[in-house]
PDB file of C-alpha atoms and ligand atoms in Angstrom:
ATOM      1  CA  MET A   1      84.054 132.656  30.896  1.00 82.00           C
ATOM      2  CA  CYS A   2      81.164 134.794  32.064  1.00 93.00           C
ATOM      3  CA  ARG A   3      79.179 136.846  29.586  1.00 96.00           C
ATOM      4  CA  VAL A   4      77.132 139.692  30.939  1.00 98.00           C
ATOM      5  CA  GLY A   5      75.010 142.154  28.992  1.00 98.00           C
ATOM      6  CA  MET A   6      73.766 145.616  29.926  1.00 98.00           C
ATOM      7  CA  PHE A   7      70.653 147.134  28.351  1.00 98.00           C
ATOM      8  CA  GLY A   8      69.901 150.602  29.649  1.00 96.00           C
ATOM      9  CA  GLY A   9      66.868 152.686  28.767  1.00 94.00           C
ATOM     10  CA  THR A  10      64.187 154.934  30.124  1.00 94.00           C
ATOM     11  CA  PHE A  11      61.666 152.080  29.905  1.00 96.00           C
ATOM     12  CA  ASP A  12      58.720 154.477  30.298  1.00 96.00           C
ATOM     13  CA  PRO A  13      57.221 151.884  29.906  1.00 97.00           C
ATOM     14  CA  ILE A  14      59.147 148.761  28.839  1.00 98.00           C
ATOM     15  CA  HIS A  15      57.539 147.323  25.689  1.00 97.00           C
ATOM     16  CA  ALA A  16      57.648 144.566  23.092  1.00 97.00           C
ATOM     17  CA  ALA A  17      60.433 146.139  21.015  1.00 95.00           C
ATOM     18  CA  HIS A  18      62.694 146.341  24.077  1.00 96.00           C
ATOM     19  CA  LEU A  19      62.000 142.675  24.782  1.00 96.00           C
ATOM     20  CA  ARG A  20      62.743 141.688  21.165  1.00 95.00           C
ATOM     21  CA  MET A  21      66.038 143.554  21.326  1.00 95.00           C
ATOM     22  CA  ALA A  22      66.848 141.960  24.670  1.00 96.00           C
ATOM     23  CA  GLU A  23      66.060 138.462  23.336  1.00 96.00           C
ATOM     24  CA  ALA A  24      68.322 138.944  20.304  1.00 95.00           C
ATOM     25  CA  PHE A  25      71.025 140.341  22.582  1.00 95.00           C
ATOM     26  CA  PHE A  26      70.766 137.470  25.055  1.00 96.00           C
ATOM     27  CA  SER A  27      70.828 134.717  22.451  1.00 95.00           C
ATOM     28  CA  GLN A  28      73.216 136.159  19.857  1.00 92.00           C
ATOM     29  CA  CYS A  29      75.817 137.203  22.445  1.00 93.00           C
ATOM     30  CA  ARG A  30      75.184 133.971  24.362  1.00 93.00           C
ATOM     31  CA  LEU A  31      74.880 135.873  27.614  1.00 96.00           C
ATOM     32  CA  ASP A  32      74.652 134.196  31.029  1.00 96.00           C
ATOM     33  CA  THR A  33      73.185 137.306  32.564  1.00 98.00           C
ATOM     34  CA  LEU A  34      71.318 140.223  31.048  1.00 98.00           C
ATOM     35  CA  ARG A  35      70.922 143.312  33.201  1.00 98.00           C
ATOM     36  CA  LEU A  36      68.142 145.671  32.199  1.00 98.00           C
ATOM     37  CA  ILE A  37      68.993 148.995  33.807  1.00 97.00           C
ATOM     38  CA  PRO A  38      66.275 151.667  33.926  1.00 96.00           C
ATOM     39  CA  ALA A  39      67.678 155.188  33.962  1.00 94.00           C
ATOM     40  CA  GLY A  40      67.203 157.182  37.152  1.00 91.00           C
ATOM     41  CA  ASN A  41      65.202 160.373  37.179  1.00 81.00           C
ATOM     42  CA  PRO A  42      66.922 163.314  35.509  1.00 69.00           C
ATOM     43  CA  TYR A  43      67.459 166.562  37.449  1.00 62.00           C
ATOM     44  CA  HIS A  44      65.042 168.454  35.265  1.00 60.00           C
ATOM     45  CA  ARG A  45      61.657 166.823  35.208  1.00 56.00           C
ATOM     46  CA  ASP A  46      60.075 169.011  32.517  1.00 60.00           C
ATOM     47  CA  HIS A  47      60.721 166.517  29.796  1.00 65.00           C
ATOM     48  CA  GLY A  48      61.590 163.595  32.036  1.00 71.00           C
ATOM     49  CA  PRO A  49      59.872 160.243  32.250  1.00 81.00           C
ATOM     50  CA  GLN A  50      56.205 160.211  33.233  1.00 87.00           C
ATOM     51  CA  ALA A  51      56.475 157.229  35.550  1.00 93.00           C
ATOM     52  CA  SER A  52      58.791 157.458  38.549  1.00 93.00           C
ATOM     53  CA  ALA A  53      62.089 155.609  38.531  1.00 93.00           C
ATOM     54  CA  GLU A  54      60.678 153.087  41.022  1.00 95.00           C
ATOM     55  CA  GLN A  55      57.622 152.504  38.830  1.00 97.00           C
ATOM     56  CA  ARG A  56      59.759 152.039  35.711  1.00 97.00           C
ATOM     57  CA  LEU A  57      61.921 149.568  37.608  1.00 97.00           C
ATOM     58  CA  ALA A  58      58.844 147.694  38.851  1.00 98.00           C
ATOM     59  CA  MET A  59      57.552 147.428  35.274  1.00 98.00           C
ATOM     60  CA  VAL A  60      60.887 146.010  34.082  1.00 98.00           C
ATOM     61  CA  GLN A  61      60.742 143.470  36.919  1.00 98.00           C
ATOM     62  CA  LEU A  62      57.246 142.405  35.881  1.00 98.00           C
ATOM     63  CA  ALA A  63      58.211 142.171  32.201  1.00 98.00           C
ATOM     64  CA  ILE A  64      61.090 139.774  32.813  1.00 98.00           C
ATOM     65  CA  ALA A  65      59.771 137.839  35.808  1.00 95.00           C
ATOM     66  CA  ASP A  66      59.857 134.438  34.135  1.00 91.00           C
ATOM     67  CA  ARG A  67      63.109 134.796  32.199  1.00 96.00           C
ATOM     68  CA  ALA A  68      66.075 132.919  33.590  1.00 96.00           C
ATOM     69  CA  GLY A  69      69.270 134.940  33.565  1.00 97.00           C
ATOM     70  CA  TRP A  70      67.516 138.311  33.137  1.00 98.00           C
ATOM     71  CA  LEU A  71      67.751 140.855  35.959  1.00 98.00           C
ATOM     72  CA  ALA A  72      66.184 144.236  36.614  1.00 98.00           C
ATOM     73  CA  ASP A  73      69.149 146.218  37.905  1.00 98.00           C
ATOM     74  CA  ALA A  74      68.242 149.060  40.273  1.00 97.00           C
ATOM     75  CA  ARG A  75      71.627 150.773  40.421  1.00 96.00           C
ATOM     76  CA  GLU A  76      70.728 153.832  38.337  1.00 95.00           C
ATOM     77  CA  VAL A  77      67.341 154.168  40.006  1.00 94.00           C
ATOM     78  CA  ARG A  78      68.975 154.152  43.441  1.00 93.00           C
ATOM     79  CA  ARG A  79      71.648 156.656  42.484  1.00 89.00           C
ATOM     80  CA  GLN A  80      70.916 160.210  43.559  1.00 74.00           C
ATOM     81  CA  ARG A  81      72.118 161.780  40.330  1.00 78.00           C
ATOM     82  CA  PRO A  82      71.965 160.926  36.618  1.00 80.00           C
ATOM     83  CA  ALA A  83      74.390 158.202  35.607  1.00 86.00           C
ATOM     84  CA  TYR A  84      76.600 158.173  32.561  1.00 92.00           C
ATOM     85  CA  THR A  85      76.874 154.836  30.772  1.00 95.00           C
ATOM     86  CA  VAL A  86      80.611 154.777  31.365  1.00 97.00           C
ATOM     87  CA  GLU A  87      80.100 155.028  35.139  1.00 96.00           C
ATOM     88  CA  THR A  88      77.643 152.164  35.188  1.00 96.00           C
ATOM     89  CA  LEU A  89      80.018 150.044  33.117  1.00 97.00           C
ATOM     90  CA  GLU A  90      82.873 150.869  35.500  1.00 97.00           C
ATOM     91  CA  GLU A  91      80.796 149.574  38.389  1.00 97.00           C
ATOM     92  CA  LEU A  92      79.869 146.417  36.519  1.00 97.00           C
ATOM     93  CA  ARG A  93      83.464 145.780  35.464  1.00 97.00           C
ATOM     94  CA  ALA A  94      84.651 146.199  39.061  1.00 98.00           C
ATOM     95  CA  GLU A  95      82.076 143.662  40.199  1.00 97.00           C
ATOM     96  CA  LEU A  96      82.706 141.144  37.421  1.00 97.00           C
ATOM     97  CA  GLY A  97      86.498 141.248  37.189  1.00 96.00           C
ATOM     98  CA  PRO A  98      88.700 141.767  34.132  1.00 94.00           C
ATOM     99  CA  ALA A  99      88.120 138.451  32.327  1.00 93.00           C
ATOM    100  CA  CYS A 100      84.353 138.586  32.036  1.00 95.00           C
ATOM    101  CA  GLN A 101      82.915 139.447  28.612  1.00 95.00           C
ATOM    102  CA  LEU A 102      80.850 142.558  29.152  1.00 97.00           C
ATOM    103  CA  TRP A 103      78.411 143.710  26.470  1.00 97.00           C
ATOM    104  CA  LEU A 104      76.552 146.975  26.110  1.00 98.00           C
ATOM    105  CA  LEU A 105      73.439 146.975  23.908  1.00 97.00           C
ATOM    106  CA  ILE A 106      72.671 150.129  21.938  1.00 94.00           C
ATOM    107  CA  GLY A 107      70.315 151.001  19.102  1.00 88.00           C
ATOM    108  CA  GLY A 108      71.738 151.407  15.597  1.00 84.00           C
ATOM    109  CA  ASP A 109      70.801 155.071  15.535  1.00 80.00           C
ATOM    110  CA  SER A 110      72.770 155.719  18.736  1.00 86.00           C
ATOM    111  CA  LEU A 111      75.934 154.193  17.346  1.00 89.00           C
ATOM    112  CA  HIS A 112      76.596 157.177  15.085  1.00 88.00           C
ATOM    113  CA  ASN A 113      76.450 159.432  18.151  1.00 90.00           C
ATOM    114  CA  LEU A 114      78.747 157.287  20.257  1.00 94.00           C
ATOM    115  CA  PRO A 115      81.812 159.509  19.693  1.00 93.00           C
ATOM    116  CA  GLY A 116      79.854 162.263  21.484  1.00 94.00           C
ATOM    117  CA  TRP A 117      79.199 160.187  24.627  1.00 94.00           C
ATOM    118  CA  LYS A 118      81.087 160.967  27.800  1.00 95.00           C
ATOM    119  CA  ARG A 119      84.433 159.116  27.753  1.00 96.00           C
ATOM    120  CA  TRP A 120      83.307 156.951  24.852  1.00 96.00           C
ATOM    121  CA  GLN A 121      86.710 155.347  24.381  1.00 95.00           C
ATOM    122  CA  ASP A 122      86.657 154.238  28.017  1.00 97.00           C
ATOM    123  CA  ILE A 123      83.311 152.583  27.282  1.00 97.00           C
ATOM    124  CA  LEU A 124      85.097 150.412  24.732  1.00 95.00           C
ATOM    125  CA  HIS A 125      87.909 149.647  27.163  1.00 95.00           C
ATOM    126  CA  LEU A 126      85.282 148.402  29.579  1.00 97.00           C
ATOM    127  CA  ALA A 127      82.865 146.591  27.273  1.00 96.00           C
ATOM    128  CA  ASN A 128      81.991 145.306  23.824  1.00 95.00           C
ATOM    129  CA  ILE A 129      79.057 146.941  22.101  1.00 95.00           C
ATOM    130  CA  ALA A 130      76.224 145.039  20.418  1.00 94.00           C
ATOM    131  CA  VAL A 131      74.250 147.222  18.034  1.00 92.00           C
ATOM    132  CA  ALA A 132      70.656 146.471  17.098  1.00 90.00           C
ATOM    133  CA  VAL A 133      70.845 147.599  13.492  1.00 85.00           C
ATOM    134  CA  ARG A 134      68.004 148.271  11.112  1.00 77.00           C
ATOM    135  CA  PRO A 135      67.957 146.907   7.545  1.00 76.00           C
ATOM    136  CA  GLY A 136      70.009 149.134   5.298  1.00 79.00           C
ATOM    137  CA  PHE A 137      72.545 149.856   8.007  1.00 81.00           C
ATOM    138  CA  ASP A 138      75.902 150.504   6.368  1.00 84.00           C
ATOM    139  CA  ALA A 139      78.967 150.118   8.575  1.00 83.00           C
ATOM    140  CA  ALA A 140      81.062 151.910   5.950  1.00 86.00           C
ATOM    141  CA  LYS A 141      79.163 155.089   6.861  1.00 87.00           C
ATOM    142  CA  LEU A 142      80.144 154.917  10.528  1.00 87.00           C
ATOM    143  CA  PRO A 143      82.326 157.753  11.817  1.00 89.00           C
ATOM    144  CA  ALA A 144      86.003 157.054  11.134  1.00 90.00           C
ATOM    145  CA  ALA A 145      86.706 156.995  14.874  1.00 91.00           C
ATOM    146  CA  LEU A 146      84.518 153.903  15.233  1.00 90.00           C
ATOM    147  CA  GLN A 147      85.853 151.930  12.267  1.00 87.00           C
ATOM    148  CA  PRO A 148      88.769 150.309  14.151  1.00 86.00           C
ATOM    149  CA  TYR A 149      86.310 148.745  16.612  1.00 87.00           C
ATOM    150  CA  TRP A 150      83.856 147.368  14.072  1.00 85.00           C
ATOM    151  CA  GLN A 151      83.937 143.584  13.659  1.00 75.00           C
ATOM    152  CA  GLN A 152      82.189 141.628  10.936  1.00 62.00           C
ATOM    153  CA  VAL A 153      81.995 138.417  12.936  1.00 58.00           C
ATOM    154  CA  PRO A 154      78.499 137.040  12.496  1.00 55.00           C
ATOM    155  CA  ASP A 155      78.687 134.328  15.147  1.00 55.00           C
ATOM    156  CA  PHE A 156      80.210 136.349  17.995  1.00 58.00           C
ATOM    157  CA  SER A 157      82.848 133.649  18.292  1.00 62.00           C
ATOM    158  CA  ASN A 158      85.638 135.930  19.392  1.00 63.00           C
ATOM    159  CA  SER A 159      85.707 136.154  23.154  1.00 74.00           C
ATOM    160  CA  ALA A 160      87.219 139.559  23.793  1.00 86.00           C
ATOM    161  CA  ALA A 161      86.270 140.925  27.199  1.00 91.00           C
ATOM    162  CA  SER A 162      85.849 144.399  25.657  1.00 91.00           C
ATOM    163  CA  GLY A 163      86.786 146.589  22.687  1.00 91.00           C
ATOM    164  CA  THR A 164      84.672 145.356  19.788  1.00 91.00           C
ATOM    165  CA  ILE A 165      81.471 146.603  18.182  1.00 91.00           C
ATOM    166  CA  ARG A 166      79.185 144.158  16.404  1.00 90.00           C
ATOM    167  CA  ALA A 167      75.747 144.070  14.874  1.00 89.00           C
ATOM    168  CA  LEU A 168      72.810 142.078  16.172  1.00 90.00           C
ATOM    169  CA  THR A 169      70.481 140.889  13.468  1.00 81.00           C
ATOM    170  CA  LEU A 170      67.016 141.933  14.369  1.00 85.00           C
ATOM    171  CA  PRO A 171      63.870 142.590  12.366  1.00 82.00           C
ATOM    172  CA  PRO A 172      62.640 146.143  12.914  1.00 80.00           C
ATOM    173  CA  VAL A 173      59.850 146.563  15.433  1.00 85.00           C
ATOM    174  CA  PRO A 174      58.050 149.832  14.714  1.00 86.00           C
ATOM    175  CA  LEU A 175      57.150 150.757  18.275  1.00 92.00           C
ATOM    176  CA  SER A 176      58.253 153.373  20.772  1.00 93.00           C
ATOM    177  CA  ALA A 177      57.361 154.180  24.360  1.00 95.00           C
ATOM    178  CA  THR A 178      56.212 157.619  23.205  1.00 93.00           C
ATOM    179  CA  GLU A 179      53.695 156.051  20.824  1.00 95.00           C
ATOM    180  CA  LEU A 180      52.503 153.699  23.564  1.00 96.00           C
ATOM    181  CA  ARG A 181      52.027 156.554  26.038  1.00 96.00           C
ATOM    182  CA  HIS A 182      49.841 158.276  23.433  1.00 95.00           C
ATOM    183  CA  LYS A 183      47.804 155.113  22.914  1.00 96.00           C
ATOM    184  CA  LEU A 184      47.373 154.584  26.660  1.00 96.00           C
ATOM    185  CA  ALA A 185      46.296 158.193  27.179  1.00 95.00           C
ATOM    186  CA  ALA A 186      43.737 157.738  24.416  1.00 95.00           C
ATOM    187  CA  GLY A 187      42.450 154.555  26.060  1.00 95.00           C
ATOM    188  CA  GLU A 188      43.559 152.328  23.186  1.00 96.00           C
ATOM    189  CA  ASP A 189      44.217 148.628  23.569  1.00 96.00           C
ATOM    190  CA  CYS A 190      47.961 147.983  24.010  1.00 96.00           C
ATOM    191  CA  SER A 191      47.860 144.260  24.661  1.00 95.00           C
ATOM    192  CA  GLY A 192      50.507 142.521  22.624  1.00 94.00           C
ATOM    193  CA  LEU A 193      52.625 145.676  22.635  1.00 97.00           C
ATOM    194  CA  ILE A 194      53.240 145.762  26.393  1.00 98.00           C
ATOM    195  CA  PRO A 195      53.571 142.584  28.514  1.00 97.00           C
ATOM    196  CA  ALA A 196      50.307 141.681  30.301  1.00 97.00           C
ATOM    197  CA  GLY A 197      51.739 142.094  33.828  1.00 97.00           C
ATOM    198  CA  VAL A 198      53.083 145.525  32.939  1.00 98.00           C
ATOM    199  CA  LEU A 199      49.762 146.581  31.454  1.00 98.00           C
ATOM    200  CA  GLN A 200      47.989 145.532  34.658  1.00 98.00           C
ATOM    201  CA  TYR A 201      50.501 147.563  36.679  1.00 98.00           C
ATOM    202  CA  ILE A 202      49.908 150.603  34.451  1.00 97.00           C
ATOM    203  CA  HIS A 203      46.156 150.366  34.947  1.00 96.00           C
ATOM    204  CA  ARG A 204      46.425 149.685  38.692  1.00 97.00           C
ATOM    205  CA  HIS A 205      48.687 152.698  39.212  1.00 96.00           C
ATOM    206  CA  GLN A 206      46.776 154.849  36.729  1.00 94.00           C
ATOM    207  CA  LEU A 207      49.891 155.681  34.749  1.00 96.00           C
ATOM    208  CA  TYR A 208      49.974 157.443  31.377  1.00 95.00           C
ATOM    209  CA  ARG A 209      46.382 158.622  31.759  1.00 91.00           C
ATOM    210  CA  ASN A 210      46.636 162.157  30.647  1.00 80.00           C
ATOM    211  CA  THR A 211      49.296 163.753  28.800  1.00 65.00           C
ATOM    212  CA  ALA A 212      50.848 162.254  25.972  1.00 51.00           C
ATOM    213  CA  ARG A 213      54.472 163.177  25.970  1.00 55.00           C
TER     214      ARG A 213
HETATM  215  P1  LIG B   1      60.777 156.962  24.046  1.00 68.24           P
HETATM  216  O1  LIG B   1      59.784 156.892  22.931  1.00 68.24           O
HETATM  217  O2  LIG B   1      60.189 157.398  25.356  1.00 68.24           O
HETATM  218  O3  LIG B   1      62.049 157.693  23.683  1.00 68.24           O
HETATM  219  P2  LIG B   1      61.997 154.357  23.585  1.00 68.24           P
HETATM  220  O4  LIG B   1      61.263 153.102  23.772  1.00 68.24           O
HETATM  221  O5  LIG B   1      62.362 154.774  22.186  1.00 68.24           O
HETATM  222  O6  LIG B   1      61.184 155.463  24.348  1.00 68.24           O
HETATM  223  P3  LIG B   1      63.986 153.794  25.667  1.00 68.24           P
HETATM  224  O7  LIG B   1      62.950 153.308  26.613  1.00 68.24           O
HETATM  225  O8  LIG B   1      65.017 154.695  26.233  1.00 68.24           O
HETATM  226  O9  LIG B   1      63.363 154.497  24.388  1.00 68.24           O
HETATM  227  O10 LIG B   1      64.634 152.546  24.933  1.00 68.24           O
HETATM  228  C1  LIG B   1      65.851 151.963  25.274  1.00 68.24           C
HETATM  229  C2  LIG B   1      66.615 151.661  24.017  1.00 68.24           C
HETATM  230  O11 LIG B   1      65.851 150.848  23.135  1.00 68.24           O
HETATM  231  C3  LIG B   1      66.992 152.905  23.224  1.00 68.24           C
HETATM  232  O12 LIG B   1      68.336 152.754  22.799  1.00 68.24           O
HETATM  233  C4  LIG B   1      66.087 152.882  22.033  1.00 68.24           C
HETATM  234  O13 LIG B   1      66.717 153.449  20.885  1.00 68.24           O
HETATM  235  C5  LIG B   1      65.866 151.407  21.840  1.00 68.24           C
HETATM  236  N1  LIG B   1      64.578 151.131  21.195  1.00 68.24           N
HETATM  237  C6  LIG B   1      63.370 151.374  21.691  1.00 68.24           C
HETATM  238  N2  LIG B   1      62.394 150.992  20.833  1.00 68.24           N
HETATM  239  C7  LIG B   1      63.032 150.484  19.758  1.00 68.24           C
HETATM  240  C8  LIG B   1      62.585 149.907  18.519  1.00 68.24           C
HETATM  241  N3  LIG B   1      61.293 149.811  18.211  1.00 68.24           N
HETATM  242  N4  LIG B   1      63.532 149.466  17.654  1.00 68.24           N
HETATM  243  C9  LIG B   1      64.855 149.582  17.959  1.00 68.24           C
HETATM  244  N5  LIG B   1      65.330 150.123  19.105  1.00 68.24           N
HETATM  245  C10 LIG B   1      64.438 150.566  19.993  1.00 68.24           C
END
């Protein structure tokens, strides 16, 4: 039985909290393959990522270079238009076949908004969802629409190919890409917060020098 995970994000830049989440995802879902999928560039660049899609992809590649089973997946970067999660999952499902366990990683805060995502029920037909929850997370407060999918199975032993939502246990990492872009623009030391190879890339390509968005 194959077990594949998808972790999408802007990754502008990828940082230590993303890697912590990815590690918990990989080990707790016992994945064979973890695909980190940087989002492509949005149509409107006003509030878009600072680094280009290719640069964000390159940074993901550098961050995971020595991790067996982890892949930087370029599909959203190569696409000419913004991708919805459901479309990316449809592609993955078509490639992997119906029996493969497919997992989507999302942050605990995003879970409450899931019923607003495009074709969210199709997402759950295509994949399971692993949620990186913060301490104090209360599943009883989830929207009623999500309750039927919620599973309290701590060891991920059930092998459903799709259709369940479960928590990952993860200590909180108080870090965001926004905060890191501010630190970089201010010339602060970000070692330990961003992988060394990524930090070198940022300096070499003079990214995040000015603005702090
Ligand atoms: P930004 O500050 O630019 O919004 P980010 O790091 O919060 O960046 P993304 O790069 O899109 O956001 O992150 C991908 C996913 O990782 C998102 O679902 C986001 O909620 C989650 N994430 C990022 N940082 C953390 C963190 N410190 N703890 C938990 N989840 C996080």
